[in-house]
């Protein structure tokens, strides 16, 4: 308990985390763990899998590292396509070498770890489904040699467009399947299904399409160029733009930050 003022909130979260919501699925369990992390328990960010929200999963693991949960392999440069990441042995080796040298600050944290190691672009299909069926199907075709990960150095415009076309096909098929009037099994739990859909919808509503600063969503370059030509590309949504420079950031707070930086000669 860090702040006595929020004891009631702490107790609610503590009573609902862990295996308390095992019957409600991994997504519900992960969200309670994230709540615990936000209240000061670092382990909350490193626990639980947020289903098909791959960017959200990556982001919470980065937060865990920034707050002091560093380990040799860290979470950077490590993972697989089913995690939404591109597995690069070179990147992984570079990261493992760096994390051995990086020292925590006086609070035992690594607040600038993302600036030191950079970010990885995450593939996320949570816009279309709650699980990972689409990314699993794409992974199967990549492993079979039918597709090439668009983030692969060997990728070309043609292979990237082929990947996007296949991803669109799987996404559309998933949408059509969900729209079918398929009879439920006898043991179907309507209330559980309703709770899961509501939770998914709530998370999806606050998930930025561009991802997070530490976990930007990957889009093939050709798709972004098409959006730009059609006048639909909003450069302000670039997740790499610092929060204080976004239009939605409070002007008064931005002015205070800039004044403090000027007074103490802090450069960007």
Short mmCIF file of C-alpha atoms in Angstrom, two decimals:
data_model
loop_
_atom_site.label_atom_id
_atom_site.label_comp_id
_atom_site.label_asym_id
_atom_site.label_seq_id
_atom_site.Cartn_x
_atom_site.Cartn_y
_atom_site.Cartn_z
CA UNK A 1 0.00 0.00 0.00
CA UNK A 2 1.70 3.20 -1.21
CA UNK A 3 -1.04 5.72 -0.49
CA UNK A 4 -3.46 5.20 2.39
CA UNK A 5 -5.98 7.43 0.62
CA UNK A 6 -6.61 4.68 -1.92
CA UNK A 7 -6.76 1.73 0.46
CA UNK A 8 -10.25 0.73 -0.67
CA UNK A 9 -9.15 0.65 -4.31
CA UNK A 10 -6.07 -1.39 -3.40
CA UNK A 11 -8.20 -3.91 -1.54
CA UNK A 12 -10.63 -4.27 -4.46
CA UNK A 13 -7.82 -4.89 -6.94
CA UNK A 14 -5.97 -7.26 -4.60
CA UNK A 15 -9.14 -9.30 -4.08
CA UNK A 16 -9.71 -9.65 -7.83
CA UNK A 17 -6.21 -10.34 -9.17
CA UNK A 18 -4.36 -13.63 -9.45
CA UNK A 19 -6.66 -16.60 -10.01
CA UNK A 20 -9.79 -14.85 -8.75
CA UNK A 21 -11.08 -14.49 -12.32
CA UNK A 22 -9.70 -17.70 -13.78
CA UNK A 23 -13.17 -18.69 -15.00
CA UNK A 24 -13.53 -15.33 -16.77
CA UNK A 25 -10.58 -15.90 -19.08
CA UNK A 26 -7.03 -14.60 -19.51
CA UNK A 27 -8.09 -11.13 -20.65
CA UNK A 28 -10.00 -10.37 -17.45
CA UNK A 29 -7.14 -11.75 -15.35
CA UNK A 30 -4.59 -9.64 -17.21
CA UNK A 31 -6.59 -6.43 -16.78
CA UNK A 32 -6.74 -6.88 -13.01
CA UNK A 33 -2.97 -7.43 -13.02
CA UNK A 34 -2.48 -4.21 -15.03
CA UNK A 35 -4.60 -2.41 -12.42
CA UNK A 36 -2.29 -3.77 -9.71
CA UNK A 37 0.71 -2.55 -11.70
CA UNK A 38 -0.77 0.94 -11.95
CA UNK A 39 -1.20 0.92 -8.18
CA UNK A 40 2.49 0.21 -7.65
CA UNK A 41 2.99 -3.56 -7.83
CA UNK A 42 5.54 -4.10 -10.60
CA UNK A 43 4.64 -7.79 -10.85
CA UNK A 44 1.22 -6.76 -12.12
CA UNK A 45 2.70 -5.50 -15.39
CA UNK A 46 4.67 -8.67 -15.98
CA UNK A 47 1.80 -11.04 -15.26
CA UNK A 48 -1.04 -12.09 -17.50
CA UNK A 49 -1.63 -12.22 -21.24
CA UNK A 50 -3.98 -9.65 -22.77
CA UNK A 51 -5.34 -12.08 -25.38
CA UNK A 52 -5.20 -10.61 -28.89
CA UNK A 53 -4.06 -7.18 -27.71
CA UNK A 54 -0.42 -7.77 -28.64
CA UNK A 55 0.59 -4.08 -28.50
CA UNK A 56 -0.98 -3.78 -25.05
CA UNK A 57 0.93 -6.87 -23.89
CA UNK A 58 4.22 -5.47 -25.19
CA UNK A 59 3.54 -2.08 -23.62
CA UNK A 60 2.85 -3.46 -20.14
CA UNK A 61 6.04 -5.53 -20.26
CA UNK A 62 8.03 -2.42 -21.16
CA UNK A 63 6.47 -0.65 -18.18
CA UNK A 64 7.55 -3.54 -15.99
CA UNK A 65 11.15 -3.09 -17.16
CA UNK A 66 11.08 0.69 -16.73
CA UNK A 67 9.93 0.28 -13.13
CA UNK A 68 12.88 -1.95 -12.33
CA UNK A 69 12.00 -5.48 -13.41
CA UNK A 70 15.09 -5.83 -15.63
CA UNK A 71 16.44 -9.23 -16.55
CA UNK A 72 19.14 -10.36 -18.91
CA UNK A 73 17.04 -10.91 -22.00
CA UNK A 74 14.63 -8.10 -21.06
CA UNK A 75 11.59 -7.98 -23.34
CA UNK A 76 13.17 -6.04 -26.16
CA UNK A 77 14.30 -7.91 -29.23
CA UNK A 78 12.82 -11.11 -27.89
CA UNK A 79 9.59 -12.72 -28.95
CA UNK A 80 7.90 -14.30 -31.91
CA UNK A 81 5.41 -13.45 -34.63
CA UNK A 82 2.55 -14.73 -32.49
CA UNK A 83 3.52 -12.05 -29.94
CA UNK A 84 3.13 -9.50 -32.72
CA UNK A 85 6.89 -9.04 -32.95
CA UNK A 86 9.55 -9.75 -35.55
CA UNK A 87 12.11 -12.19 -34.18
CA UNK A 88 15.54 -10.87 -35.07
CA UNK A 89 18.60 -12.76 -33.74
CA UNK A 90 20.78 -9.69 -34.41
CA UNK A 91 18.42 -7.38 -32.51
CA UNK A 92 18.20 -9.86 -29.66
CA UNK A 93 22.00 -10.13 -29.41
CA UNK A 94 22.38 -6.34 -29.40
CA UNK A 95 19.77 -5.97 -26.67
CA UNK A 96 21.25 -8.69 -24.49
CA UNK A 97 24.63 -6.99 -24.74
CA UNK A 98 23.17 -3.59 -23.84
CA UNK A 99 21.08 -4.63 -20.86
CA UNK A 100 24.16 -6.05 -19.17
CA UNK A 101 25.71 -2.58 -19.20
CA UNK A 102 22.72 -0.42 -18.34
CA UNK A 103 22.48 0.64 -14.70
CA UNK A 104 19.26 1.65 -12.91
CA UNK A 105 18.71 5.17 -11.61
CA UNK A 106 18.73 6.04 -7.89
CA UNK A 107 15.19 4.68 -7.56
CA UNK A 108 16.14 1.32 -9.05
CA UNK A 109 14.26 2.04 -12.28
CA UNK A 110 15.10 2.24 -15.99
CA UNK A 111 12.86 5.12 -17.15
CA UNK A 112 14.75 5.74 -20.41
CA UNK A 113 15.22 2.12 -21.46
CA UNK A 114 13.06 2.63 -24.57
CA UNK A 115 15.19 5.56 -25.71
CA UNK A 116 18.37 3.55 -25.23
CA UNK A 117 17.18 0.38 -26.93
CA UNK A 118 14.61 1.84 -29.31
CA UNK A 119 11.14 0.43 -29.98
CA UNK A 120 9.86 -2.56 -31.91
CA UNK A 121 6.88 -2.23 -34.23
CA UNK A 122 4.14 -4.60 -33.09
CA UNK A 123 1.62 -6.34 -35.31
CA UNK A 124 -1.81 -6.13 -33.67
CA UNK A 125 -5.14 -7.41 -35.01
CA UNK A 126 -7.25 -6.66 -31.94
CA UNK A 127 -9.40 -4.40 -34.12
CA UNK A 128 -10.90 -7.52 -35.65
CA UNK A 129 -10.91 -10.16 -32.91
CA UNK A 130 -10.48 -10.82 -29.23
CA UNK A 131 -8.12 -13.79 -29.64
CA UNK A 132 -5.05 -14.45 -31.80
CA UNK A 133 -6.59 -16.52 -34.57
CA UNK A 134 -5.58 -14.14 -37.37
CA UNK A 135 -1.99 -13.79 -36.24
CA UNK A 136 -1.76 -17.57 -35.73
CA UNK A 137 -3.01 -18.21 -39.27
CA UNK A 138 -0.51 -15.73 -40.71
CA UNK A 139 2.24 -17.33 -38.65
CA UNK A 140 1.38 -20.76 -40.06
CA UNK A 141 1.76 -19.44 -43.61
CA UNK A 142 5.04 -17.68 -42.77
CA UNK A 143 6.45 -20.90 -41.32
CA UNK A 144 5.27 -22.80 -44.41
CA UNK A 145 7.14 -20.34 -46.63
CA UNK A 146 3.96 -19.00 -48.25
CA UNK A 147 4.34 -15.50 -46.78
CA UNK A 148 7.20 -13.30 -45.64
CA UNK A 149 6.96 -11.09 -42.56
CA UNK A 150 6.84 -7.53 -43.98
CA UNK A 151 9.39 -6.46 -41.34
CA UNK A 152 11.88 -9.03 -42.64
CA UNK A 153 14.91 -7.35 -44.32
CA UNK A 154 14.26 -9.53 -47.37
CA UNK A 155 10.73 -8.18 -47.78
CA UNK A 156 9.87 -6.28 -50.95
CA UNK A 157 6.87 -4.17 -51.92
CA UNK A 158 5.36 -7.24 -53.59
CA UNK A 159 5.78 -9.51 -50.55
CA UNK A 160 4.45 -6.80 -48.23
CA UNK A 161 1.36 -6.34 -50.38
CA UNK A 162 0.86 -10.11 -50.51
CA UNK A 163 1.05 -10.22 -46.72
CA UNK A 164 -1.44 -7.36 -46.34
CA UNK A 165 -3.85 -9.00 -48.79
CA UNK A 166 -3.71 -12.23 -46.82
CA UNK A 167 -4.13 -10.41 -43.52
CA UNK A 168 -7.17 -8.60 -44.94
CA UNK A 169 -8.60 -11.95 -46.08
CA UNK A 170 -8.24 -13.52 -42.64
CA UNK A 171 -9.67 -10.40 -40.96
CA UNK A 172 -12.68 -10.32 -43.27
CA UNK A 173 -13.29 -14.04 -42.82
CA UNK A 174 -13.16 -13.62 -39.06
CA UNK A 175 -15.74 -10.83 -39.25
CA UNK A 176 -18.03 -12.96 -41.43
CA UNK A 177 -17.78 -15.95 -39.11
CA UNK A 178 -18.74 -13.81 -36.12
CA UNK A 179 -21.77 -12.57 -38.05
CA UNK A 180 -23.09 -16.09 -38.76
CA UNK A 181 -25.99 -17.44 -36.75
CA UNK A 182 -24.16 -20.54 -35.52
CA UNK A 183 -25.99 -22.47 -32.78
CA UNK A 184 -24.18 -22.54 -29.45
CA UNK A 185 -23.07 -25.70 -27.72
CA UNK A 186 -25.21 -27.00 -24.82
CA UNK A 187 -22.66 -25.89 -22.23
CA UNK A 188 -22.41 -22.36 -23.65
CA UNK A 189 -22.31 -19.68 -20.94
CA UNK A 190 -24.17 -16.66 -22.33
CA UNK A 191 -23.32 -14.41 -19.38
CA UNK A 192 -19.61 -15.20 -19.62
CA UNK A 193 -19.65 -14.51 -23.36
CA UNK A 194 -21.43 -11.21 -22.78
CA UNK A 195 -18.92 -10.20 -20.09
CA UNK A 196 -15.97 -11.05 -22.35
CA UNK A 197 -17.38 -9.10 -25.27
CA UNK A 198 -18.08 -6.07 -23.06
CA UNK A 199 -14.54 -6.17 -21.64
CA UNK A 200 -13.05 -6.51 -25.11
CA UNK A 201 -15.14 -3.57 -26.38
CA UNK A 202 -14.07 -1.35 -23.47
CA UNK A 203 -10.39 -2.10 -23.98
CA UNK A 204 -10.69 -1.71 -27.73
CA UNK A 205 -12.36 1.70 -27.29
CA UNK A 206 -9.32 3.08 -25.47
CA UNK A 207 -6.69 1.36 -27.65
CA UNK A 208 -5.09 3.91 -30.01
CA UNK A 209 -5.01 2.65 -33.63
CA UNK A 210 -1.39 3.79 -33.79
CA UNK A 211 -0.46 1.73 -30.73
CA UNK A 212 1.59 3.10 -27.85
CA UNK A 213 4.83 5.13 -27.68
CA UNK A 214 6.66 2.01 -26.44
CA UNK A 215 4.71 -0.36 -28.68
CA UNK A 216 3.73 1.31 -31.98
CA UNK A 217 1.44 -0.69 -34.26
CA UNK A 218 3.03 -1.88 -37.51
CA UNK A 219 1.54 -0.93 -40.88
CA UNK A 220 3.23 -1.66 -44.20
CA UNK A 221 4.78 1.49 -45.77
CA UNK A 222 2.72 1.16 -48.94
CA UNK A 223 -0.52 1.29 -46.96
CA UNK A 224 0.59 4.46 -45.17
CA UNK A 225 1.56 6.02 -48.52
CA UNK A 226 -1.93 5.28 -49.86
CA UNK A 227 -3.51 6.95 -46.83
CA UNK A 228 -1.26 9.97 -47.37
CA UNK A 229 -2.21 10.31 -51.03
CA UNK A 230 -5.90 10.05 -50.14
CA UNK A 231 -5.51 12.77 -47.51
CA UNK A 232 -6.35 10.37 -44.68
CA UNK A 233 -2.93 10.11 -43.08
CA UNK A 234 -2.72 12.02 -39.80
CA UNK A 235 0.93 12.61 -38.93
CA UNK A 236 -0.16 13.72 -35.46
CA UNK A 237 -1.05 10.12 -34.68
CA UNK A 238 2.58 9.03 -35.02
CA UNK A 239 3.15 7.18 -31.70
CA UNK A 240 6.77 8.31 -31.66
CA UNK A 241 5.71 11.94 -31.16
CA UNK A 242 6.20 12.80 -27.45
CA UNK A 243 2.89 13.21 -25.61
CA UNK A 244 3.60 16.86 -24.70
CA UNK A 245 3.69 17.83 -28.37
CA UNK A 246 0.27 16.41 -29.18
CA UNK A 247 -2.65 18.82 -29.59
CA UNK A 248 -4.58 17.11 -26.79
CA UNK A 249 -1.81 17.77 -24.23
CA UNK A 250 -2.75 20.55 -21.71
CA UNK A 251 -1.17 23.82 -22.86
CA UNK A 252 -0.58 25.01 -19.29
CA UNK A 253 1.32 21.85 -18.38
CA UNK A 254 3.34 22.01 -21.62
CA UNK A 255 4.35 25.60 -20.80
CA UNK A 256 5.49 24.59 -17.30
CA UNK A 257 7.58 21.72 -18.66
CA UNK A 258 9.25 23.93 -21.28
CA UNK A 259 9.90 26.67 -18.70
CA UNK A 260 11.50 24.16 -16.33
CA UNK A 261 13.66 22.77 -19.14
CA UNK A 262 14.80 26.26 -20.11
CA UNK A 263 15.58 27.22 -16.51
CA UNK A 264 17.70 24.11 -15.95
CA UNK A 265 19.21 24.12 -19.45
CA UNK A 266 17.69 20.73 -20.33
CA UNK A 267 17.99 19.86 -24.00
CA UNK A 268 15.77 17.39 -25.86
#
